[in-house]
XYZ file of C-alpha atoms in Angstrom:
531
model
C 0.000 0.000 0.000
C 1.395 3.397 -0.981
C 1.790 6.284 1.452
C -1.048 8.075 -0.364
C -3.480 5.296 0.668
C -2.663 5.479 4.382
C -5.700 7.654 5.037
C -7.762 10.170 3.125
C -9.074 12.378 5.943
C -7.678 15.801 6.714
C -6.732 14.532 10.178
C -4.701 11.695 8.673
C -2.632 14.278 6.771
C -2.302 16.864 9.541
C -1.136 14.303 12.108
C 1.045 12.170 9.867
C 4.724 11.837 10.723
C 5.542 10.200 7.372
C 8.238 12.335 5.728
C 6.562 11.949 2.335
C 3.206 13.289 3.537
C 4.906 16.173 5.342
C 6.687 16.981 2.075
C 3.275 17.196 0.372
C 2.034 19.518 3.151
C 5.051 21.750 2.557
C 4.468 21.689 -1.213
C 0.868 22.877 -0.810
C 1.831 25.570 1.733
C 4.707 27.065 -0.234
C 2.575 27.040 -3.414
C -0.015 29.212 -1.649
C 2.681 31.646 -0.515
C 4.279 31.606 -3.980
C 1.070 32.817 -5.608
C 0.460 35.450 -2.886
C 3.999 36.789 -3.394
C 3.492 36.552 -7.152
C 0.305 38.647 -6.903
C 2.293 41.419 -5.194
C 4.900 41.231 -7.977
C 2.138 41.497 -10.592
C 0.886 44.755 -9.056
C 4.464 46.081 -8.928
C 5.021 45.392 -12.633
C 1.631 46.894 -13.540
C 2.550 50.072 -11.660
C 5.919 50.290 -13.413
C 4.452 49.939 -16.906
C 4.045 53.731 -17.001
C 6.395 56.428 -15.620
C 3.678 58.101 -13.529
C 2.624 56.577 -10.226
C -0.950 56.138 -11.423
C -1.980 52.750 -10.035
C -0.956 52.816 -6.347
C 0.434 55.444 -3.989
C 4.118 55.525 -3.043
C 3.243 54.173 0.399
C 1.246 51.253 -1.025
C 4.079 50.553 -3.463
C 6.549 50.342 -0.553
C 4.282 47.853 1.180
C 3.861 45.807 -2.008
C 7.570 45.242 -2.640
C 8.112 44.513 1.056
C 5.327 41.912 0.998
C 6.757 40.395 -2.188
C 10.253 40.161 -0.698
C 9.289 38.845 2.734
C 6.940 36.176 1.362
C 9.164 35.027 -1.459
C 12.409 34.863 0.546
C 11.266 33.380 3.860
C 8.075 31.561 2.943
C 8.927 30.217 -0.515
C 12.577 30.266 -1.597
C 14.242 29.130 1.645
C 11.918 26.190 2.400
C 11.126 25.282 -1.228
C 13.583 22.573 -2.265
C 14.892 21.502 1.187
C 11.502 21.179 2.874
C 9.634 19.666 -0.075
C 12.131 17.513 -1.962
C 14.623 17.166 0.903
C 11.837 15.812 3.069
C 10.489 13.481 0.418
C 13.762 12.204 -1.016
C 16.402 12.197 1.706
C 15.322 8.945 3.415
C 14.582 7.310 0.048
C 17.989 8.235 -1.368
C 19.916 6.810 1.593
C 17.765 3.690 2.011
C 16.075 4.755 5.270
C 12.471 4.362 6.413
C 12.042 7.947 7.578
C 13.914 10.923 8.969
C 15.642 10.613 12.345
C 12.972 12.642 14.188
C 9.572 12.252 12.472
C 7.611 14.184 15.124
C 10.114 17.028 15.013
C 9.607 17.065 11.263
C 5.852 17.571 11.672
C 6.498 20.276 14.293
C 8.725 22.058 11.751
C 5.831 22.250 9.311
C 3.458 23.598 11.960
C 6.001 26.267 12.941
C 6.432 27.192 9.291
C 2.670 27.573 8.815
C 2.326 29.549 12.081
C 5.087 31.945 10.995
C 3.521 32.305 7.567
C 0.093 33.063 9.029
C 1.607 35.754 11.284
C 3.250 37.381 8.261
C -0.017 37.243 6.300
C -1.891 38.770 9.265
C 0.609 41.643 9.337
C 0.165 42.201 5.620
C -3.637 42.006 5.837
C -3.649 44.506 8.726
C -1.791 47.107 6.672
C 1.583 45.659 5.773
C 5.151 46.844 6.230
C 7.050 49.476 4.261
C 10.652 48.731 5.263
C 11.679 46.423 2.448
C 12.515 42.774 3.191
C 15.858 43.844 4.699
C 14.267 45.799 7.612
C 17.197 48.243 7.661
C 17.569 50.321 10.810
C 17.019 53.077 11.895
C 14.075 53.211 9.456
C 12.477 50.023 10.818
C 12.970 51.080 14.453
C 12.317 54.830 14.364
C 10.216 55.806 11.350
C 8.195 52.950 9.889
C 4.493 53.000 10.809
C 3.744 49.483 9.495
C 3.326 46.194 11.342
C 7.052 45.632 11.741
C 6.900 43.705 15.027
C 4.270 41.210 13.861
C 6.121 40.582 10.587
C 9.425 40.093 12.388
C 7.802 37.703 14.834
C 6.481 35.684 11.891
C 9.981 35.526 10.404
C 11.363 34.576 13.846
C 8.946 31.627 14.173
C 9.634 30.484 10.604
C 13.339 30.520 11.422
C 12.812 27.893 14.116
C 11.167 25.695 11.501
C 14.327 25.980 9.374
C 16.594 25.149 12.305
C 14.613 22.032 13.257
C 14.512 20.866 9.626
C 18.272 21.344 9.252
C 18.994 19.522 12.501
C 16.781 16.614 11.459
C 18.485 16.298 8.064
C 22.007 16.388 9.557
C 21.266 13.632 12.083
C 19.522 11.549 9.408
C 22.471 11.710 7.010
C 24.911 10.813 9.798
C 22.979 7.940 11.348
C 20.423 6.450 8.944
C 22.436 5.722 5.798
C 21.988 2.130 4.690
C 24.880 -0.280 5.388
C 27.753 0.245 2.963
C 26.697 3.751 1.917
C 29.829 5.804 2.595
C 30.017 9.575 2.176
C 31.291 9.328 -1.385
C 28.449 7.059 -2.438
C 25.875 9.686 -1.533
C 23.974 11.387 -4.368
C 25.039 15.005 -4.843
C 21.501 16.096 -3.954
C 22.125 14.692 -0.469
C 25.478 16.487 -0.264
C 23.666 19.713 -1.170
C 20.902 19.157 1.388
C 23.505 18.307 4.049
C 25.527 21.489 3.383
C 22.318 23.534 3.331
C 21.327 22.058 6.682
C 24.654 23.117 8.199
C 23.984 26.694 7.068
C 20.414 26.551 8.405
C 21.581 25.429 11.833
C 24.568 27.795 12.091
C 23.254 30.994 10.470
C 19.545 31.113 11.289
C 20.045 31.717 15.065
C 21.880 34.959 14.173
C 18.809 36.160 12.277
C 16.593 35.116 15.195
C 18.629 37.153 17.678
C 18.763 40.127 15.307
C 14.988 40.201 14.886
C 14.534 39.940 18.663
C 16.919 42.871 19.264
C 15.074 44.931 16.649
C 11.724 44.139 18.267
C 13.135 45.037 21.714
C 14.369 48.373 20.422
C 11.089 49.186 18.674
C 8.886 48.189 21.625
C 10.980 49.125 24.653
C 13.485 51.643 23.220
C 16.510 49.598 24.231
C 19.458 51.130 22.381
C 20.978 48.567 20.038
C 20.700 49.963 16.513
C 19.261 53.464 17.059
C 22.025 56.145 17.282
C 19.717 58.366 19.371
C 19.662 55.612 22.008
C 23.384 54.887 21.759
C 23.023 52.115 19.188
C 24.725 51.508 15.829
C 22.600 51.070 12.664
C 25.538 49.516 10.803
C 25.600 46.712 13.391
C 22.174 45.662 12.111
C 23.544 45.364 8.573
C 26.439 43.198 9.782
C 24.118 40.855 11.686
C 21.457 40.787 8.960
C 23.879 39.968 6.141
C 25.819 37.455 8.254
C 22.638 35.390 7.953
C 21.239 36.651 4.687
C 24.224 36.067 2.457
C 24.577 32.400 3.520
C 20.793 32.305 3.043
C 21.481 32.786 -0.667
C 23.241 29.417 -0.572
C 20.365 27.911 1.437
C 18.340 28.674 -1.689
C 20.914 27.842 -4.376
C 22.777 24.779 -3.072
C 19.693 22.505 -3.151
C 19.025 23.788 -6.686
C 22.550 22.705 -7.627
C 21.785 19.305 -6.123
C 18.675 18.999 -8.287
C 20.621 19.862 -11.458
C 23.250 17.283 -10.500
C 20.573 14.565 -10.455
C 18.742 15.568 -13.651
C 21.667 16.307 -16.006
C 23.422 12.884 -15.753
C 20.068 11.115 -16.192
C 19.156 12.920 -19.429
C 22.743 12.970 -20.715
C 23.121 9.235 -19.933
C 26.566 9.895 -18.497
C 28.130 9.620 -15.055
C 28.466 13.034 -13.420
C 31.883 14.484 -14.274
C 34.200 14.943 -11.281
C 31.869 13.618 -8.573
C 34.296 14.246 -5.703
C 35.121 17.759 -6.899
C 31.391 18.452 -7.047
C 30.970 17.300 -3.433
C 33.951 19.365 -2.261
C 32.648 22.367 -4.225
C 29.324 22.156 -2.379
C 31.122 22.246 0.975
C 33.402 25.023 -0.305
C 30.452 27.211 -1.299
C 28.764 26.603 2.060
C 31.957 27.454 3.997
C 33.116 30.534 2.073
C 29.518 31.784 1.980
C 29.865 32.629 5.683
C 32.762 35.018 5.000
C 31.394 37.364 2.336
C 28.568 39.279 4.042
C 30.492 42.566 3.985
C 30.217 42.902 0.194
C 26.635 44.098 0.768
C 28.060 47.048 2.724
C 30.649 48.652 0.444
C 28.805 52.004 0.620
C 27.954 51.770 4.324
C 31.153 53.505 5.443
C 33.074 50.375 6.473
C 36.846 50.669 6.137
C 38.546 50.268 2.778
C 40.658 47.407 4.158
C 37.525 45.513 5.201
C 35.910 46.182 1.825
C 38.959 44.846 -0.036
C 38.978 41.661 2.064
C 35.264 41.079 1.466
C 35.717 41.794 -2.244
C 38.520 39.211 -2.485
C 36.476 36.600 -0.585
C 33.476 37.242 -2.840
C 35.625 36.499 -5.894
C 36.869 33.375 -4.091
C 33.374 31.922 -3.713
C 33.022 32.059 -7.490
C 35.635 29.294 -7.845
C 33.618 26.354 -6.419
C 30.531 27.720 -8.205
C 32.444 27.711 -11.491
C 33.657 24.156 -10.820
C 30.042 23.027 -10.697
C 29.138 24.763 -13.980
C 32.209 23.300 -15.716
C 31.389 19.819 -14.407
C 27.748 19.980 -15.555
C 29.015 21.092 -18.971
C 31.566 18.267 -19.080
C 28.809 15.810 -18.130
C 26.806 16.977 -21.153
C 29.805 16.639 -23.493
C 29.369 13.619 -25.792
C 26.301 12.554 -23.838
C 23.181 11.000 -25.380
C 21.060 14.027 -24.631
C 17.287 13.848 -24.201
C 15.317 17.061 -23.880
C 12.357 16.064 -21.746
C 10.862 18.761 -19.508
C 13.101 18.157 -16.426
C 16.204 18.515 -18.618
C 14.904 21.790 -20.103
C 14.446 23.163 -16.600
C 17.916 21.948 -15.537
C 19.600 23.508 -18.580
C 17.623 26.709 -17.956
C 18.887 26.680 -14.377
C 22.530 26.363 -15.466
C 22.270 29.186 -18.006
C 20.429 31.622 -15.750
C 22.566 30.799 -12.713
C 25.672 31.463 -14.807
C 24.417 34.927 -15.830
C 23.431 35.699 -12.240
C 26.773 34.464 -10.931
C 28.883 36.407 -13.417
C 26.998 39.649 -12.762
C 27.564 39.020 -9.052
C 31.278 39.488 -9.747
C 30.503 43.027 -10.955
C 28.905 43.739 -7.583
C 31.907 42.237 -5.782
C 34.145 44.824 -7.477
C 34.506 47.858 -5.234
C 34.373 50.633 -7.831
C 31.524 49.128 -9.881
C 29.485 48.392 -6.786
C 29.495 52.066 -5.779
C 27.792 52.894 -9.090
C 25.421 49.916 -9.096
C 24.337 49.824 -5.425
C 20.574 50.231 -4.974
C 19.927 50.225 -8.717
C 17.926 47.756 -10.804
C 21.193 45.950 -11.598
C 21.074 44.509 -8.063
C 17.402 43.564 -8.474
C 18.166 41.740 -11.710
C 21.253 39.953 -10.345
C 19.307 38.809 -7.279
C 16.432 37.475 -9.378
C 18.722 35.673 -11.839
C 20.142 33.714 -8.895
C 16.991 33.292 -6.793
C 14.275 32.949 -9.438
C 16.232 31.991 -12.543
C 18.285 29.591 -10.461
C 16.247 28.277 -7.569
C 12.741 28.440 -9.059
C 13.858 26.851 -12.347
C 15.477 24.039 -10.363
C 12.361 23.704 -8.183
C 10.229 23.207 -11.292
C 12.850 20.815 -12.675
C 12.644 18.755 -9.476
C 8.848 18.915 -9.570
C 8.737 17.422 -13.075
C 11.570 14.932 -12.500
C 10.200 13.384 -9.283
C 6.469 13.988 -9.934
C 6.010 10.342 -11.171
C 7.703 9.083 -7.987
C 5.623 11.333 -5.712
C 2.222 10.786 -7.321
C 2.570 7.614 -9.410
C 1.403 9.577 -12.492
C 3.255 10.823 -15.572
C 3.305 14.481 -16.568
C 2.006 15.469 -20.059
C 5.435 16.131 -21.533
C 4.430 18.507 -24.348
C 2.682 20.912 -21.980
C 5.580 20.625 -19.536
C 8.071 21.541 -22.295
C 5.917 24.503 -23.380
C 5.816 25.764 -19.782
C 9.604 25.371 -19.413
C 10.248 27.398 -22.589
C 7.719 30.078 -21.583
C 9.287 30.445 -18.137
C 12.790 30.712 -19.598
C 11.803 33.317 -22.215
C 9.475 35.221 -19.879
C 12.118 35.355 -17.178
C 14.748 36.805 -19.498
C 12.336 39.352 -20.973
C 11.418 40.397 -17.430
C 14.789 40.681 -15.791
C 17.455 41.263 -18.459
C 16.126 44.792 -19.215
C 16.594 45.508 -15.518
C 20.373 45.058 -15.892
C 20.275 47.830 -18.507
C 18.087 49.994 -16.258
C 20.581 49.575 -13.427
C 23.593 50.478 -15.576
C 21.672 53.554 -16.772
C 21.209 54.575 -13.142
C 17.563 53.713 -12.453
C 17.268 53.272 -8.648
C 15.152 50.473 -7.236
C 12.116 50.917 -4.961
C 10.695 53.947 -6.840
C 7.135 53.818 -8.148
C 7.670 56.842 -10.433
C 10.553 57.255 -12.876
C 11.737 59.506 -15.749
C 10.109 58.741 -19.155
C 13.430 57.678 -20.750
C 13.259 54.423 -18.740
C 9.767 53.482 -19.904
C 10.715 51.245 -22.864
C 12.818 48.962 -20.677
C 10.224 48.955 -17.896
C 7.463 48.160 -20.394
C 9.516 45.291 -21.845
C 10.053 44.006 -18.315
C 6.332 44.154 -17.523
C 5.441 42.403 -20.814
C 7.954 39.670 -19.998
C 6.317 39.288 -16.584
C 3.035 38.431 -18.325
C 4.744 35.608 -20.260
C 6.450 34.470 -17.058
C 3.147 34.424 -15.176
C 1.548 32.260 -17.897
C 4.529 29.899 -17.660
C 4.104 29.615 -13.883
C 0.334 29.084 -14.087
C 0.458 26.353 -16.758
C 1.889 23.616 -14.470
C -0.925 24.298 -12.016
C -3.422 23.039 -14.596
C -1.578 20.145 -16.262
C -0.236 18.752 -12.978
C -3.769 18.811 -11.538
C -4.955 17.090 -14.749
C -2.184 14.528 -14.371
C -3.361 13.596 -10.863
C -6.742 12.493 -12.231
C -6.121 11.489 -15.838
C -2.355 11.007 -16.083
C -0.832 7.743 -17.277
C 0.406 5.515 -14.442
C 4.133 5.721 -13.875
C 6.445 2.749 -13.505
C 8.931 2.581 -10.639
C 11.618 4.165 -12.825
C 10.093 6.016 -15.800
C 13.308 7.959 -16.618
C 15.631 4.919 -16.311
C 17.442 6.942 -13.647
C 19.964 5.801 -11.042
C 19.509 6.162 -7.293
C 17.760 4.256 -4.532
C 14.553 6.305 -4.805
C 13.971 4.683 -8.205
C 14.303 1.173 -6.731
C 10.920 1.373 -5.014
C 7.417 1.650 -6.431
C 5.791 4.878 -7.635
C 4.376 6.159 -5.317
C 6.492 4.528 -2.574
C 4.994 2.417 0.213
C 4.630 3.848 3.713
C 8.038 2.674 4.898
C 9.651 3.417 1.521
C 10.864 -0.066 0.558
C 9.059 -3.429 0.596
C 12.450 -5.161 0.300
C 15.855 -3.863 1.382
C 17.280 -1.909 -1.592
C 20.519 -2.973 -3.214
C 23.327 -0.463 -3.088
C 24.748 0.096 -6.614
C 28.463 -0.425 -7.174
C 28.977 3.268 -7.765
C 26.870 6.398 -7.757
C 25.497 7.772 -11.088
C 26.228 4.534 -12.911
C 25.018 5.600 -16.375
C 27.952 3.953 -18.164
C 26.412 1.879 -21.029
C 29.119 -0.798 -20.531
C 28.424 -1.210 -16.791
C 27.232 -4.661 -15.595
C 23.842 -3.155 -14.742
C 23.356 -1.652 -18.198
C 24.533 -4.836 -19.921
C 22.137 -6.897 -17.782
C 19.256 -4.639 -18.821
């Protein structure tokens, strides 16, 4: 009996400690938040279609981009791949029955939902106008929005991340099947493991920072407010000490997804497996040392800026290793361009553009010109949306047959992948040009000479929105009318493909057999010859 047949009541879902069911709960929750955040983005792009601020007031505009940022960063991007696919796949990929702490896993989801509801309540009550970064002293002295309630929602959601990370770390250490050493782990597991380390080590800093900000706003305790003896730059240090590693919380799992899809549809073993694993750990480690590159114009010393600039260039090396290795995996492969592969290739291309433009922002002189312009907005979205969201959709299409037992209509899935790729580039590439031309971000009015690029960006957002909405319909259709999937419809490698689709409650009816080596797509291997 599959995990989907274990009970059909709402209670059976809300009280289940099965990691697969909790993954489904996360998938539904983050989808709701994704469309709420997307609605805010739609209003932003509609407002920016014309130079005059003729749709919403400047105050409403401030609240819209804050809502978009807070929801997308903390309620969608950070939990998306780890909480959905990490939850569903981690035990399956290491041959375990469940995560180490199933009840803690369910508690994580409840904390996530509680935090999300608090944020939504704050937005419904009037919203926040500080931007998702909550910079002081604006957030402590001047903002008249629901700052405290929003911060408390983020604080609660942070505990969900910490518990999830802790659960994943203990599971990888203690529940791997016999014989599965570290270098026989799929790269997706390496990515989830490194992400979990960041979650556990960095998130408490954000939690303490939000608490200090709340204490200052409510009780006027001087921490960040200069009038009370505080230092507003201290907030930026603490905020970015968490928030830059948070970029890798979002991107590393996406890299793990690409590392599973590309070998499968290239029919080749991943190139440089060990280098890929080391690169993941390298990105996670160096990511803790580069927060100061967000503060080049904050007045920090030139020596500190030069050190942070150098370290920011350094983190590009392991990232480049991964791109080179994906490319080498494709070389001379027997490529198939099913929907998951289109998403994975889209991820690599967009991540590369986002990564390379990040080097511009790591350069001291260029950053002074580009700070707080649309160049930063575009770079951020190429990494977070072009990278992470493309990979999330790639994972959704790749493992959908395993999760639901149904196949996806491939033609519609390919159309959606192409629409998302084109729509994304039409939306965000013009914003690079706007930034270079000096258009500042967070303005709802702008000079007429920027209108063509803004209009192109808004038109691209329409295409992007259609691309995002399409999967909603054909995946729902697939659940009812889709063709039944076999245990391994992609002829992929990995333990998750050794069990039925959808898997039984305890994942495997018989103990899985550990393959001789990971990513064994070699056509001359004993397994391939036997098939």
